[in-house]
Structures are given as structure tokens and as C-alpha cells.
CSV table of C-alpha atoms in Angstrom, one decimal:
chain,number,residue,atom,x,y,z
A,1,MET,CA,86.3,169.4,94.6
A,2,GLN,CA,84.7,170.0,91.2
A,3,LEU,CA,82.7,167.2,89.6
A,4,LYS,CA,83.2,166.7,85.9
A,5,PRO,CA,81.0,164.5,83.7
A,6,LYS,CA,82.6,161.3,82.4
A,7,LYS,CA,83.0,161.5,78.6
A,8,GLN,CA,83.4,157.7,77.9
A,9,TYR,CA,82.2,154.6,79.7
A,10,HIS,CA,83.5,151.1,79.4
A,11,ALA,CA,81.1,148.4,78.3
A,12,PRO,CA,79.4,146.9,81.3
A,13,ALA,CA,80.4,143.4,82.5
A,14,TYR,CA,76.8,142.5,83.0
A,15,ALA,CA,73.9,141.9,80.6
A,16,THR,CA,71.9,144.9,79.5
A,17,ARG,CA,68.5,145.7,78.0
A,18,ALA,CA,70.2,145.8,74.7
A,19,ILE,CA,70.6,142.0,74.8
A,20,LEU,CA,66.9,141.6,75.1
A,21,ASP,CA,66.2,144.1,72.4
A,22,ALA,CA,68.5,142.1,70.1
A,23,HIS,CA,67.0,138.8,71.2
A,24,PRO,CA,63.3,139.4,71.8
A,25,GLU,CA,62.6,135.6,71.8
A,26,LEU,CA,64.2,135.5,75.3
A,27,LEU,CA,61.1,137.4,76.6
A,28,ARG,CA,59.1,134.2,76.3
A,29,LEU,CA,61.0,132.7,79.2
A,30,VAL,CA,59.7,135.3,81.7
A,31,PRO,CA,56.2,136.0,83.0
A,32,LYS,CA,54.3,138.7,81.0
A,33,ARG,CA,54.0,141.0,84.1
A,34,TRP,CA,57.8,141.2,84.1
A,35,GLN,CA,58.3,141.9,80.5
A,36,THR,CA,57.8,145.7,80.8
A,37,ASN,CA,59.9,146.1,84.0
A,38,THR,CA,63.4,147.2,83.0
A,39,LEU,CA,65.0,146.5,86.3
A,40,VAL,CA,63.6,142.9,86.5
A,41,LEU,CA,64.6,142.2,82.9
A,42,THR,CA,68.1,143.4,83.5
A,43,ALA,CA,68.5,141.2,86.6
A,44,VAL,CA,67.1,138.2,84.8
A,45,ALA,CA,69.5,138.7,81.9
A,46,ALA,CA,72.5,139.1,84.2
A,47,ALA,CA,71.5,135.9,86.1
A,48,GLY,CA,71.2,134.0,82.9
A,49,LEU,CA,74.7,135.2,81.9
A,50,ILE,CA,76.2,134.0,85.2
A,51,VAL,CA,74.5,130.6,85.0
A,52,SER,CA,75.6,130.2,81.3
A,53,THR,CA,79.2,131.2,82.2
A,54,ARG,CA,79.3,128.7,85.1
A,55,TRP,CA,77.8,125.9,83.0
A,56,SER,CA,80.3,126.5,80.2
A,57,GLY,CA,83.1,126.4,82.6
A,58,ALA,CA,81.9,123.1,84.1
A,59,GLU,CA,81.7,121.6,80.6
A,60,SER,CA,85.1,122.7,79.6
A,61,LYS,CA,86.8,121.1,82.6
A,62,GLN,CA,86.9,117.4,81.6
A,63,PRO,CA,87.9,115.0,84.4
A,64,ALA,CA,91.3,113.5,84.2
A,65,GLU,CA,91.5,109.9,83.0
A,66,PRO,CA,92.4,107.7,86.0
A,67,SER,CA,95.5,105.5,86.2
A,68,HIS,CA,95.0,101.8,86.8
A,69,VAL,CA,98.2,99.7,87.2
A,70,ALA,CA,97.5,96.0,87.8
A,71,PRO,CA,99.4,94.0,90.4
A,72,LEU,CA,101.9,91.5,89.1
A,73,PHE,CA,100.1,88.2,88.5
A,74,GLU,CA,102.6,85.5,89.4
A,75,HIS,CA,102.4,82.4,87.2
A,76,GLY,CA,105.7,80.8,86.5
A,77,ASP,CA,109.0,81.0,88.4
A,78,GLY,CA,110.5,83.8,86.3
A,79,HIS,CA,114.1,82.8,87.3
A,80,ALA,CA,116.9,81.3,85.1
A,81,ALA,CA,120.4,80.2,85.9
A,82,PHE,CA,123.1,79.6,83.4
A,83,GLY,CA,126.8,78.8,83.1
A,84,CYS,CA,126.9,75.5,85.1
A,85,MET,CA,126.6,72.0,83.7
A,86,ALA,CA,124.5,71.0,86.7
A,87,VAL,CA,121.9,73.6,85.9
A,88,SER,CA,119.0,72.6,83.6
A,89,PRO,CA,119.1,74.9,80.5
A,90,PRO,CA,116.4,77.6,80.7
A,91,VAL,CA,113.8,78.0,78.0
A,92,PHE,CA,112.7,81.6,77.2
A,93,LEU,CA,109.6,82.7,75.2
A,94,THR,CA,110.2,84.8,72.2
A,95,GLU,CA,108.6,88.2,71.8
A,96,ASP,CA,106.4,86.8,69.0
A,97,GLU,CA,105.3,83.8,71.1
A,98,ALA,CA,104.3,86.0,74.0
A,99,ARG,CA,102.5,88.5,71.8
A,100,LYS,CA,100.4,85.7,70.3
A,101,VAL,CA,99.3,84.4,73.6
A,102,ILE,CA,98.5,87.8,75.0
A,103,THR,CA,96.6,89.1,72.0
A,104,GLU,CA,94.6,85.8,71.6
A,105,GLU,CA,93.5,85.8,75.3
A,106,ALA,CA,92.7,89.5,75.4
A,107,GLY,CA,90.8,89.3,72.1
A,108,LYS,CA,88.3,86.9,73.7
A,109,HIS,CA,87.2,89.8,75.9
A,110,GLY,CA,87.1,92.5,73.2
A,111,ILE,CA,90.5,93.9,73.9
A,112,HIS,CA,92.5,94.4,70.7
A,113,PHE,CA,96.2,95.2,71.2
A,114,THR,CA,98.3,96.9,68.6
A,115,ALA,CA,102.1,96.7,68.9
A,116,ASP,CA,104.4,99.7,69.7
A,117,LYS,CA,101.7,102.4,69.7
A,118,ARG,CA,102.6,104.2,73.0
A,119,THR,CA,105.7,105.2,74.9
A,120,LEU,CA,106.0,106.2,78.5
A,121,ASN,CA,108.8,108.7,79.3
A,122,ASN,CA,110.9,109.0,82.4
A,123,ILE,CA,109.9,105.7,83.9
A,124,ALA,CA,111.9,104.0,86.6
A,125,VAL,CA,112.9,100.7,85.0
A,126,PRO,CA,115.1,98.0,86.5
A,127,LEU,CA,118.9,98.2,86.6
A,128,THR,CA,119.9,94.6,86.1
A,129,ASP,CA,123.2,92.7,86.6
A,130,PRO,CA,123.2,89.0,85.8
A,131,PHE,CA,126.7,88.7,87.3
A,132,GLY,CA,126.2,90.3,90.7
A,133,ALA,CA,124.0,92.2,93.0
A,134,VAL,CA,123.9,95.5,94.8
A,135,TYR,CA,124.0,95.0,98.6
A,136,ASP,CA,123.6,97.3,101.6
A,137,LYS,CA,126.9,97.0,103.4
A,138,GLU,CA,125.2,97.0,106.8
A,139,THR,CA,122.1,94.9,106.4
A,140,LYS,CA,123.5,92.8,103.5
A,141,ALA,CA,120.1,93.0,101.8
A,142,ARG,CA,119.8,93.5,98.1
A,143,LEU,CA,118.8,97.0,97.1
A,144,PRO,CA,116.3,97.7,94.4
A,145,SER,CA,118.1,99.4,91.6
A,146,THR,CA,116.4,101.5,88.9
A,147,GLN,CA,117.3,103.8,86.1
A,148,ARG,CA,115.2,106.4,84.3
A,149,ALA,CA,114.3,105.6,80.7
A,150,SER,CA,111.6,105.7,78.0
A,151,LEU,CA,109.4,102.6,77.9
A,152,ALA,CA,108.0,101.6,74.5
A,153,LEU,CA,105.0,99.5,75.5
A,154,ASP,CA,104.5,96.2,73.7
A,155,GLY,CA,100.8,96.5,73.2
A,156,THR,CA,98.0,99.1,73.5
A,157,ASP,CA,94.3,99.0,72.9
A,158,MET,CA,93.9,102.6,71.7
A,159,ALA,CA,90.1,102.7,72.1
A,160,LYS,CA,90.0,101.2,75.6
A,161,HIS,CA,93.3,102.7,76.8
A,162,ILE,CA,94.6,99.4,78.0
A,163,ASN,CA,98.3,98.7,77.8
A,164,TYR,CA,100.8,95.9,78.6
A,165,GLU,CA,104.5,95.3,78.7
A,166,PHE,CA,106.0,91.8,78.5
A,167,ILE,CA,109.5,91.4,80.0
A,168,THR,CA,111.7,89.2,77.9
A,169,GLU,CA,115.3,87.9,78.2
A,170,HIS,CA,116.2,90.7,75.8
A,171,ASP,CA,114.6,93.4,78.0
A,172,TYR,CA,116.5,92.1,81.0
A,173,GLN,CA,119.8,92.3,79.1
A,174,SER,CA,119.0,95.8,77.7
A,175,TRP,CA,118.6,97.0,81.3
A,176,ASN,CA,122.0,95.7,82.3
A,177,ARG,CA,124.1,98.1,84.3
A,178,LYS,CA,126.6,99.9,82.2
A,179,GLU,CA,129.6,99.2,84.4
A,180,LYS,CA,131.5,96.0,83.7
A,181,PRO,CA,131.8,93.6,86.7
A,182,LYS,CA,135.1,93.4,88.3
A,183,SER,CA,135.1,89.6,88.0
A,184,ARG,CA,132.9,87.4,85.8
A,185,MET,CA,131.4,84.5,87.8
A,186,SER,CA,131.1,81.1,86.1
A,187,ILE,CA,127.4,81.1,86.7
A,188,GLY,CA,124.8,83.9,86.6
A,189,SER,CA,121.1,84.3,86.8
A,190,TYR,CA,118.1,86.2,85.4
A,191,ASP,CA,115.6,87.5,88.0
A,192,ILE,CA,112.9,88.4,85.4
A,193,ILE,CA,110.1,88.2,87.9
A,194,GLY,CA,111.9,90.6,90.2
A,195,ALA,CA,112.5,93.0,87.3
A,196,ALA,CA,108.7,92.8,86.6
A,197,HIS,CA,107.9,93.9,90.1
A,198,VAL,CA,110.3,96.9,89.8
A,199,LEU,CA,108.9,97.9,86.5
A,200,ARG,CA,105.3,97.6,87.7
A,201,ASP,CA,106.1,99.9,90.6
A,202,GLY,CA,107.9,102.3,88.3
A,203,ILE,CA,104.8,102.6,86.1
A,204,GLN,CA,102.5,103.1,89.1
A,205,GLN,CA,104.7,105.9,90.5
A,206,ALA,CA,104.3,107.8,87.1
A,207,HIS,CA,100.5,107.6,87.3
A,208,PRO,CA,100.0,107.5,83.5
A,209,ALA,CA,96.4,107.7,82.3
A,210,GLY,CA,94.9,104.3,81.3
A,211,ALA,CA,95.2,100.7,82.5
A,212,TYR,CA,98.5,98.8,82.6
A,213,ALA,CA,99.8,95.3,83.1
A,214,VAL,CA,103.3,94.0,83.3
A,215,PHE,CA,103.7,90.4,82.2
A,216,TYR,CA,106.9,88.4,82.5
A,217,ASP,CA,108.5,85.3,80.9
A,218,PRO,CA,107.6,82.4,83.2
A,219,ILE,CA,110.9,80.7,82.2
A,220,THR,CA,110.8,76.9,82.0
A,221,SER,CA,113.7,74.5,81.7
A,222,LEU,CA,114.6,71.5,79.7
A,223,GLN,CA,114.2,68.2,81.5
A,224,GLY,CA,116.5,65.2,81.2
A,225,PHE,CA,117.2,64.1,77.6
A,226,ARG,CA,119.7,61.7,76.0
A,227,SER,CA,119.1,62.2,72.3
A,228,GLN,CA,118.4,65.1,70.0
A,229,GLN,CA,114.9,63.9,69.6
A,230,GLN,CA,114.3,63.9,73.3
A,231,ARG,CA,115.8,67.4,73.5
A,232,GLU,CA,113.4,68.6,70.9
A,233,GLU,CA,110.5,67.0,72.7
A,234,SER,CA,111.6,68.6,75.9
A,235,GLU,CA,111.8,72.0,74.3
A,236,ARG,CA,108.3,71.7,72.9
A,237,ALA,CA,107.0,70.7,76.3
A,238,ALA,CA,108.8,73.6,78.0
A,239,HIS,CA,107.5,76.2,75.5
A,240,GLU,CA,103.9,74.8,75.9
A,241,LEU,CA,104.2,75.0,79.7
A,242,ALA,CA,105.5,78.6,79.5
A,243,ARG,CA,102.7,79.7,77.2
A,244,ALA,CA,100.2,78.2,79.6
A,245,GLU,CA,101.6,80.1,82.5
A,246,LEU,CA,101.6,83.4,80.6
A,247,ARG,CA,98.0,82.8,79.6
A,248,LYS,CA,97.1,82.5,83.3
A,249,GLN,CA,98.8,85.9,83.8
A,250,VAL,CA,96.6,87.5,81.1
A,251,GLN,CA,93.5,85.8,82.4
A,252,ASP,CA,94.1,87.2,85.9
A,253,PHE,CA,94.5,90.7,84.3
A,254,ILE,CA,91.1,90.4,82.5
A,255,VAL,CA,89.5,89.5,85.8
A,256,TRP,CA,91.2,92.5,87.5
A,257,LEU,CA,90.1,94.9,84.6
A,258,LYS,CA,86.5,93.8,85.2
A,259,ALA,CA,86.8,94.3,88.9
A,260,GLU,CA,88.2,97.8,88.4
A,261,GLY,CA,85.4,98.7,86.0
A,262,VAL,CA,87.7,99.2,83.1
A,263,ILE,CA,85.9,96.7,80.9
């Protein structure tokens, strides 16, 4: 075998004396007795390069933001029945009413919600049916039904990464199953609290970054009335009770956020 000299060399992957020649200020970091030893200076330069590379890699890997999904805080029945004269008419909160309660209570603790600033994609949301239920033929138990959809959150604090969704009567109707029921019963029901549990679980399964709460319409009902004036008074009382129950949901969420270390 005949040995031949290599005409070209690749640049070394380690630090060389040339680095120290170009940056003589680095010599102040090593003892004077080492400064004339080429082997030592090369080893020190290489070690510094390794440490620098590892440190840069550690800085570049930012930890993922954790996902905090609050449990459902149950204040208010969250059920409504309709279509029968014997049933007390349900009273629902409007989106604006609920938003005012939630933003006011959260604002007391430095949380400032802005509407419609974040959307979660491919979330398991409830598949509702006010005129029937899905049953397992063997156990006769109601099955949890979901569908995949995008969820435009009702409120987000962009700085603190805190979010909420409030389930209204309109939400419940929008998640209604597409198939028409074979027979329309004379009475129906809204299980808004059940839908809230399903949505909360759907958000948790998605593990989105940030903190999340699902609030729901407590749903109150009109009490006995005989005149229009009595009806109006009953409506005001029902709305006041519903707002109070929703406020309790938000207060529990604040306590939970503090316990989780989010705020």
C-alpha cells in the first residue's frame, strides 16, 4: 500500500488555536502558566465550545405551557323542560347577561377577559337532542354523544392565558343532532349542565395550553303569577337568582386558579 499525502482537509469540528489568536481576551480566563501551552489552550477552547453549545441548546428548548382545565362548578340546576302547561316556564340568561357577570367577577382578581379571541379546533363537543336520547339497547343507559367541531371561546385573558366558555340555550340548540327525530314529543328538555360536563371533558382531552373553565346557564323558572305585573316581577327575580348562581361558578373558578398557581 502506498501512502499519499492528503491535499485538502475539512475544517475541524473542535476549537483551534486560531480562535484564541482572533480573541486574545479569552486568555485572561486561564492561568498564566497555561497561556503558552498549545495543547492546554486547545483543550480549554474545545471545552468552552461544548459548554457553550449545550447552554445554548438548553436555552432554546422552552418548556411547554401546561394545560389546566377546571372541574365543573355546579351552582344552579342547569335543566329546563318545555312544551307542557304543567311545567314552570324556564328562564335563560342571555349571552350579554352572562358575560357581564363573568367579566365583573373575574376583574376583581385582575383577570380581564376579551371576547372571541381564541378558537380551539377539533374539540369533542356535545351532540344534543332535546326530543330524545341515545340509549344502549342492553343496559338502557344513556350514552354520551359527541361530535368534533371548532370551539370559539367566549372569553380570553391573553396575558394570563385564562379562558372560559359559557353554555347558553343557543349553544345547546346549535349542537343539536342533524337527524330529525322520528316523532316529536309534546315535551322536551334541555340538559345544559350535562352538556357542560361533556364539553369540559372534551377540552381536557385536547390538552390545550392555558387555563380553561366551562360555565353553564343555571336556568331558573318563573314562579306562580296571575297578572302581567306579577310575571314581570317573577322574571326579574328569576334572572337575579340565575346571575347569583353563575357568579358562584366564577368565584369557585378563581379559588381553583389560585390553588393551581395560575394566578
